Amino acid sequence: MPPALVVVPTQAAVADRGRRYAERLHAAGTSVRLSEYPGARHAFLTMPGVEPQAKAARAEILAFLRTALAR
């Protein structure tokens, strides 16, 4: 499996599912990084002008993809 980045906004109702997904990927031997954004709400990535952490999360995702795809 390719490496995975799991981004979890902590105020989302499904935050625990994201954490469990990351745990399962890890247990299956996948290289996984869990990144939690405290106080962020569901769909925060789609609201960079409203959610303060969206810009940082987008930058993290892009950096992760650049590194993963450069291999």
mmCIF file of N, CA, C and O in Angstrom:
data_model
loop_
_atom_site.group_PDB
_atom_site.id
_atom_site.type_symbol
_atom_site.label_atom_id
_atom_site.label_comp_id
_atom_site.label_asym_id
_atom_site.label_seq_id
_atom_site.Cartn_x
_atom_site.Cartn_y
_atom_site.Cartn_z
ATOM 1 N N MET A 1 0.837 -1.186 0.000
ATOM 2 C CA MET A 1 0.000 0.000 0.000
ATOM 3 C C MET A 1 0.878 1.245 0.000
ATOM 4 O O MET A 1 1.935 1.267 0.614
ATOM 5 N N PRO A 2 0.420 2.302 -0.654
ATOM 6 C CA PRO A 2 1.157 3.557 -0.630
ATOM 7 C C PRO A 2 1.040 4.206 0.749
ATOM 8 O O PRO A 2 0.130 3.890 1.511
ATOM 9 N N PRO A 3 1.936 5.132 1.067
ATOM 10 C CA PRO A 3 1.833 5.832 2.352
ATOM 11 C C PRO A 3 0.533 6.627 2.412
ATOM 12 O O PRO A 3 -0.008 7.038 1.381
ATOM 13 N N ALA A 4 0.041 6.837 3.623
ATOM 14 C CA ALA A 4 -1.233 7.528 3.801
ATOM 15 C C ALA A 4 -1.095 8.663 4.808
ATOM 16 O O ALA A 4 -0.342 8.564 5.772
ATOM 17 N N LEU A 5 -1.846 9.713 4.553
ATOM 18 C CA LEU A 5 -1.990 10.822 5.482
ATOM 19 C C LEU A 5 -3.467 10.893 5.829
ATOM 20 O O LEU A 5 -4.308 11.033 4.932
ATOM 21 N N VAL A 6 -3.791 10.790 7.095
ATOM 22 C CA VAL A 6 -5.178 10.885 7.546
ATOM 23 C C VAL A 6 -5.317 12.193 8.322
ATOM 24 O O VAL A 6 -4.705 12.360 9.375
ATOM 25 N N VAL A 7 -6.102 13.115 7.785
ATOM 26 C CA VAL A 7 -6.315 14.424 8.395
ATOM 27 C C VAL A 7 -7.640 14.375 9.151
ATOM 28 O O VAL A 7 -8.680 14.046 8.575
ATOM 29 N N VAL A 8 -7.581 14.694 10.439
ATOM 30 C CA VAL A 8 -8.765 14.600 11.296
ATOM 31 C C VAL A 8 -9.060 15.949 11.951
ATOM 32 O O VAL A 8 -8.257 16.450 12.741
ATOM 33 N N PRO A 9 -10.210 16.551 11.623
ATOM 34 C CA PRO A 9 -10.650 17.725 12.363
ATOM 35 C C PRO A 9 -11.292 17.253 13.667
ATOM 36 O O PRO A 9 -12.235 16.461 13.642
ATOM 37 N N THR A 10 -10.785 17.682 14.788
ATOM 38 C CA THR A 10 -11.222 17.115 16.074
ATOM 39 C C THR A 10 -12.669 17.433 16.441
ATOM 40 O O THR A 10 -13.250 16.724 17.257
ATOM 41 N N GLN A 11 -13.261 18.468 15.857
ATOM 42 C CA GLN A 11 -14.646 18.807 16.184
ATOM 43 C C GLN A 11 -15.647 18.141 15.249
ATOM 44 O O GLN A 11 -16.841 18.418 15.323
ATOM 45 N N ALA A 12 -15.177 17.261 14.370
ATOM 46 C CA ALA A 12 -16.084 16.541 13.471
ATOM 47 C C ALA A 12 -16.688 15.349 14.202
ATOM 48 O O ALA A 12 -16.020 14.699 15.009
ATOM 49 N N ALA A 13 -17.923 15.047 13.893
ATOM 50 C CA ALA A 13 -18.600 13.912 14.514
ATOM 51 C C ALA A 13 -17.918 12.592 14.162
ATOM 52 O O ALA A 13 -18.044 11.620 14.896
ATOM 53 N N VAL A 14 -17.203 12.569 13.059
ATOM 54 C CA VAL A 14 -16.548 11.335 12.612
ATOM 55 C C VAL A 14 -15.054 11.307 12.921
ATOM 56 O O VAL A 14 -14.308 10.502 12.371
ATOM 57 N N ALA A 15 -14.595 12.151 13.818
ATOM 58 C CA ALA A 15 -13.161 12.219 14.144
ATOM 59 C C ALA A 15 -12.625 10.870 14.623
ATOM 60 O O ALA A 15 -11.538 10.452 14.220
ATOM 61 N N ASP A 16 -13.388 10.171 15.441
ATOM 62 C CA ASP A 16 -12.938 8.865 15.935
ATOM 63 C C ASP A 16 -12.781 7.855 14.803
ATOM 64 O O ASP A 16 -11.903 6.998 14.843
ATOM 65 N N ARG A 17 -13.607 7.963 13.792
ATOM 66 C CA ARG A 17 -13.489 7.060 12.644
ATOM 67 C C ARG A 17 -12.173 7.292 11.900
ATOM 68 O O ARG A 17 -11.543 6.344 11.437
ATOM 69 N N GLY A 18 -11.783 8.539 11.779
ATOM 70 C CA GLY A 18 -10.510 8.844 11.139
ATOM 71 C C GLY A 18 -9.342 8.268 11.914
ATOM 72 O O GLY A 18 -8.401 7.719 11.336
ATOM 73 N N ARG A 19 -9.405 8.391 13.235
ATOM 74 C CA ARG A 19 -8.340 7.830 14.078
ATOM 75 C C ARG A 19 -8.291 6.307 13.949
ATOM 76 O O ARG A 19 -7.209 5.725 13.828
ATOM 77 N N ARG A 20 -9.458 5.655 13.970
ATOM 78 C CA ARG A 20 -9.497 4.196 13.831
ATOM 79 C C ARG A 20 -8.995 3.755 12.451
ATOM 80 O O ARG A 20 -8.318 2.737 12.330
ATOM 81 N N TYR A 21 -9.325 4.518 11.423
ATOM 82 C CA TYR A 21 -8.853 4.200 10.079
ATOM 83 C C TYR A 21 -7.325 4.232 10.041
ATOM 84 O O TYR A 21 -6.684 3.325 9.505
ATOM 85 N N ALA A 22 -6.741 5.254 10.638
ATOM 86 C CA ALA A 22 -5.275 5.350 10.687
ATOM 87 C C ALA A 22 -4.684 4.169 11.453
ATOM 88 O O ALA A 22 -3.669 3.601 11.033
ATOM 89 N N GLU A 23 -5.317 3.783 12.545
ATOM 90 C CA GLU A 23 -4.844 2.633 13.333
ATOM 91 C C GLU A 23 -4.903 1.351 12.515
ATOM 92 O O GLU A 23 -3.980 0.536 12.551
ATOM 93 N N ARG A 24 -5.963 1.173 11.766
ATOM 94 C CA ARG A 24 -6.105 -0.028 10.941
ATOM 95 C C ARG A 24 -5.082 -0.061 9.812
ATOM 96 O O ARG A 24 -4.546 -1.125 9.487
ATOM 97 N N LEU A 25 -4.844 1.070 9.205
ATOM 98 C CA LEU A 25 -3.814 1.129 8.160
ATOM 99 C C LEU A 25 -2.455 0.741 8.739
ATOM 100 O O LEU A 25 -1.718 -0.048 8.154
ATOM 101 N N HIS A 26 -2.146 1.293 9.901
ATOM 102 C CA HIS A 26 -0.877 0.988 10.558
ATOM 103 C C HIS A 26 -0.780 -0.500 10.895
ATOM 104 O O HIS A 26 0.259 -1.133 10.661
ATOM 105 N N ALA A 27 -1.845 -1.059 11.430
ATOM 106 C CA ALA A 27 -1.864 -2.479 11.788
ATOM 107 C C ALA A 27 -1.684 -3.372 10.566
ATOM 108 O O ALA A 27 -1.133 -4.467 10.667
ATOM 109 N N ALA A 28 -2.114 -2.877 9.406
ATOM 110 C CA ALA A 28 -1.976 -3.642 8.166
ATOM 111 C C ALA A 28 -0.595 -3.471 7.533
ATOM 112 O O ALA A 28 -0.327 -4.019 6.475
ATOM 113 N N GLY A 29 0.253 -2.667 8.185
ATOM 114 C CA GLY A 29 1.607 -2.486 7.681
ATOM 115 C C GLY A 29 1.799 -1.298 6.758
ATOM 116 O O GLY A 29 2.862 -1.138 6.156
ATOM 117 N N THR A 30 0.794 -0.460 6.663
ATOM 118 C CA THR A 30 0.885 0.734 5.816
ATOM 119 C C THR A 30 1.569 1.865 6.576
ATOM 120 O O THR A 30 1.304 2.074 7.751
ATOM 121 N N SER A 31 2.439 2.576 5.893
ATOM 122 C CA SER A 31 3.043 3.771 6.475
ATOM 123 C C SER A 31 1.955 4.845 6.526
ATOM 124 O O SER A 31 1.429 5.251 5.488
ATOM 125 N N VAL A 32 1.617 5.273 7.733
ATOM 126 C CA VAL A 32 0.512 6.223 7.883
ATOM 127 C C VAL A 32 0.900 7.322 8.859
ATOM 128 O O VAL A 32 1.599 7.089 9.842
ATOM 129 N N ARG A 33 0.443 8.521 8.552
ATOM 130 C CA ARG A 33 0.624 9.653 9.452
ATOM 131 C C ARG A 33 -0.757 10.212 9.780
ATOM 132 O O ARG A 33 -1.531 10.552 8.884
ATOM 133 N N LEU A 34 -1.053 10.273 11.053
ATOM 134 C CA LEU A 34 -2.315 10.845 11.532
ATOM 135 C C LEU A 34 -2.043 12.282 11.923
ATOM 136 O O LEU A 34 -1.154 12.562 12.727
ATOM 137 N N SER A 35 -2.806 13.180 11.348
ATOM 138 C CA SER A 35 -2.633 14.598 11.638
ATOM 139 C C SER A 35 -3.968 15.155 12.123
ATOM 140 O O SER A 35 -4.942 15.215 11.367
ATOM 141 N N GLU A 36 -4.002 15.550 13.387
ATOM 142 C CA GLU A 36 -5.236 16.080 13.966
ATOM 143 C C GLU A 36 -5.179 17.605 14.047
ATOM 144 O O GLU A 36 -4.137 18.177 14.359
ATOM 145 N N TYR A 37 -6.307 18.220 13.763
ATOM 146 C CA TYR A 37 -6.416 19.677 13.822
ATOM 147 C C TYR A 37 -7.418 20.052 14.919
ATOM 148 O O TYR A 37 -8.633 20.045 14.693
ATOM 149 N N PRO A 38 -6.898 20.354 16.120
ATOM 150 C CA PRO A 38 -7.764 20.672 17.259
ATOM 151 C C PRO A 38 -8.677 21.867 16.970
ATOM 152 O O PRO A 38 -8.236 22.893 16.465
ATOM 153 N N GLY A 39 -9.938 21.692 17.271
ATOM 154 C CA GLY A 39 -10.908 22.765 17.093
ATOM 155 C C GLY A 39 -11.478 22.876 15.699
ATOM 156 O O GLY A 39 -12.456 23.588 15.488
ATOM 157 N N ALA A 40 -10.897 22.178 14.736
ATOM 158 C CA ALA A 40 -11.401 22.249 13.361
ATOM 159 C C ALA A 40 -12.685 21.433 13.247
ATOM 160 O O ALA A 40 -12.857 20.412 13.891
ATOM 161 N N ARG A 41 -13.574 21.930 12.382
ATOM 162 C CA ARG A 41 -14.865 21.267 12.168
ATOM 163 C C ARG A 41 -14.851 20.464 10.869
ATOM 164 O O ARG A 41 -13.972 20.626 10.033
ATOM 165 N N HIS A 42 -15.861 19.621 10.717
ATOM 166 C CA HIS A 42 -16.019 18.819 9.508
ATOM 167 C C HIS A 42 -15.984 19.719 8.269
ATOM 168 O O HIS A 42 -16.529 20.815 8.286
ATOM 169 N N ALA A 43 -15.326 19.268 7.247
ATOM 170 C CA ALA A 43 -15.214 19.983 5.965
ATOM 171 C C ALA A 43 -14.398 21.271 6.077
ATOM 172 O O ALA A 43 -14.499 22.152 5.225
ATOM 173 N N PHE A 44 -13.564 21.393 7.100
ATOM 174 C CA PHE A 44 -12.796 22.622 7.297
ATOM 175 C C PHE A 44 -11.861 22.909 6.131
ATOM 176 O O PHE A 44 -11.534 24.057 5.859
ATOM 177 N N LEU A 45 -11.435 21.885 5.425
ATOM 178 C CA LEU A 45 -10.528 22.087 4.292
ATOM 179 C C LEU A 45 -11.175 22.875 3.165
ATOM 180 O O LEU A 45 -10.482 23.511 2.376
ATOM 181 N N THR A 46 -12.482 22.849 3.085
ATOM 182 C CA THR A 46 -13.191 23.554 2.016
ATOM 183 C C THR A 46 -13.464 25.020 2.351
ATOM 184 O O THR A 46 -14.026 25.735 1.527
ATOM 185 N N MET A 47 -13.052 25.445 3.554
ATOM 186 C CA MET A 47 -13.337 26.819 3.996
ATOM 187 C C MET A 47 -12.076 27.546 4.453
ATOM 188 O O MET A 47 -11.966 27.944 5.604
ATOM 189 N N PRO A 48 -11.094 27.724 3.559
ATOM 190 C CA PRO A 48 -9.839 28.336 3.994
ATOM 191 C C PRO A 48 -9.991 29.772 4.502
ATOM 192 O O PRO A 48 -9.187 30.214 5.300
ATOM 193 N N GLY A 49 -11.006 30.483 4.087
ATOM 194 C CA GLY A 49 -11.210 31.840 4.566
ATOM 195 C C GLY A 49 -11.961 31.907 5.877
ATOM 196 O O GLY A 49 -11.994 32.935 6.541
ATOM 197 N N VAL A 50 -12.563 30.795 6.284
ATOM 198 C CA VAL A 50 -13.386 30.754 7.487
ATOM 199 C C VAL A 50 -12.692 29.970 8.601
ATOM 200 O O VAL A 50 -12.673 30.402 9.749
ATOM 201 N N GLU A 51 -12.160 28.815 8.255
ATOM 202 C CA GLU A 51 -11.471 27.960 9.224
ATOM 203 C C GLU A 51 -9.984 28.285 9.217
ATOM 204 O O GLU A 51 -9.307 28.074 8.210
ATOM 205 N N PRO A 52 -9.446 28.819 10.307
ATOM 206 C CA PRO A 52 -8.048 29.241 10.342
ATOM 207 C C PRO A 52 -7.049 28.129 10.040
ATOM 208 O O PRO A 52 -5.985 28.387 9.493
ATOM 209 N N GLN A 53 -7.365 26.893 10.366
ATOM 210 C CA GLN A 53 -6.414 25.801 10.182
ATOM 211 C C GLN A 53 -6.434 25.204 8.776
ATOM 212 O O GLN A 53 -5.588 24.376 8.444
ATOM 213 N N ALA A 54 -7.372 25.609 7.955
ATOM 214 C CA ALA A 54 -7.492 25.032 6.614
ATOM 215 C C ALA A 54 -6.245 25.271 5.770
ATOM 216 O O ALA A 54 -5.790 24.376 5.059
ATOM 217 N N LYS A 55 -5.690 26.445 5.848
ATOM 218 C CA LYS A 55 -4.504 26.761 5.042
ATOM 219 C C LYS A 55 -3.324 25.867 5.429
ATOM 220 O O LYS A 55 -2.644 25.313 4.574
ATOM 221 N N ALA A 56 -3.107 25.691 6.719
ATOM 222 C CA ALA A 56 -2.014 24.835 7.194
ATOM 223 C C ALA A 56 -2.249 23.381 6.800
ATOM 224 O O ALA A 56 -1.315 22.681 6.387
ATOM 225 N N ALA A 57 -3.485 22.914 6.898
ATOM 226 C CA ALA A 57 -3.799 21.531 6.537
ATOM 227 C C ALA A 57 -3.603 21.301 5.045
ATOM 228 O O ALA A 57 -3.055 20.279 4.635
ATOM 229 N N ARG A 58 -4.015 22.249 4.237
ATOM 230 C CA ARG A 58 -3.811 22.128 2.786
ATOM 231 C C ARG A 58 -2.322 22.082 2.461
ATOM 232 O O ARG A 58 -1.892 21.304 1.617
ATOM 233 N N ALA A 59 -1.538 22.902 3.123
ATOM 234 C CA ALA A 59 -0.088 22.908 2.893
ATOM 235 C C ALA A 59 0.513 21.562 3.311
ATOM 236 O O ALA A 59 1.397 21.030 2.619
ATOM 237 N N GLU A 60 0.037 21.011 4.418
ATOM 238 C CA GLU A 60 0.533 19.704 4.865
ATOM 239 C C GLU A 60 0.203 18.618 3.844
ATOM 240 O O GLU A 60 1.040 17.771 3.526
ATOM 241 N N ILE A 61 -1.007 18.638 3.325
ATOM 242 C CA ILE A 61 -1.430 17.642 2.340
ATOM 243 C C ILE A 61 -0.586 17.751 1.073
ATOM 244 O O ILE A 61 -0.116 16.743 0.533
ATOM 245 N N LEU A 62 -0.374 18.965 0.588
ATOM 246 C CA LEU A 62 0.441 19.154 -0.611
ATOM 247 C C LEU A 62 1.877 18.686 -0.408
ATOM 248 O O LEU A 62 2.456 18.024 -1.278
ATOM 249 N N ALA A 63 2.451 18.995 0.739
ATOM 250 C CA ALA A 63 3.824 18.558 1.025
ATOM 251 C C ALA A 63 3.896 17.034 1.094
ATOM 252 O O ALA A 63 4.840 16.423 0.578
ATOM 253 N N PHE A 64 2.893 16.423 1.715
ATOM 254 C CA PHE A 64 2.850 14.966 1.807
ATOM 255 C C PHE A 64 2.786 14.341 0.409
ATOM 256 O O PHE A 64 3.517 13.403 0.102
ATOM 257 N N LEU A 65 1.898 14.877 -0.431
ATOM 258 C CA LEU A 65 1.767 14.349 -1.792
ATOM 259 C C LEU A 65 3.048 14.544 -2.608
ATOM 260 O O LEU A 65 3.470 13.637 -3.335
ATOM 261 N N ARG A 66 3.650 15.706 -2.493
ATOM 262 C CA ARG A 66 4.901 15.948 -3.232
ATOM 263 C C ARG A 66 5.968 14.938 -2.843
ATOM 264 O O ARG A 66 6.659 14.394 -3.692
ATOM 265 N N THR A 67 6.102 14.677 -1.562
ATOM 266 C CA THR A 67 7.097 13.723 -1.073
ATOM 267 C C THR A 67 6.757 12.307 -1.535
ATOM 268 O O THR A 67 7.625 11.590 -2.035
ATOM 269 N N ALA A 68 5.505 11.920 -1.389
ATOM 270 C CA ALA A 68 5.092 10.558 -1.756
ATOM 271 C C ALA A 68 5.234 10.312 -3.246
ATOM 272 O O ALA A 68 5.643 9.233 -3.669
ATOM 273 N N LEU A 69 4.902 11.306 -4.054
ATOM 274 C CA LEU A 69 4.953 11.141 -5.503
ATOM 275 C C LEU A 69 6.352 11.279 -6.084
ATOM 276 O O LEU A 69 6.595 10.856 -7.220
ATOM 277 N N ALA A 70 7.247 11.839 -5.304
ATOM 278 C CA ALA A 70 8.629 12.014 -5.775
ATOM 279 C C ALA A 70 9.424 10.705 -5.691
ATOM 280 O O ALA A 70 10.487 10.592 -6.276
ATOM 281 N N ARG A 71 8.917 9.755 -4.980
ATOM 282 C CA ARG A 71 9.629 8.471 -4.797
ATOM 283 C C ARG A 71 9.591 7.642 -6.033
ATOM 284 O O ARG A 71 8.812 7.546 -6.824
#
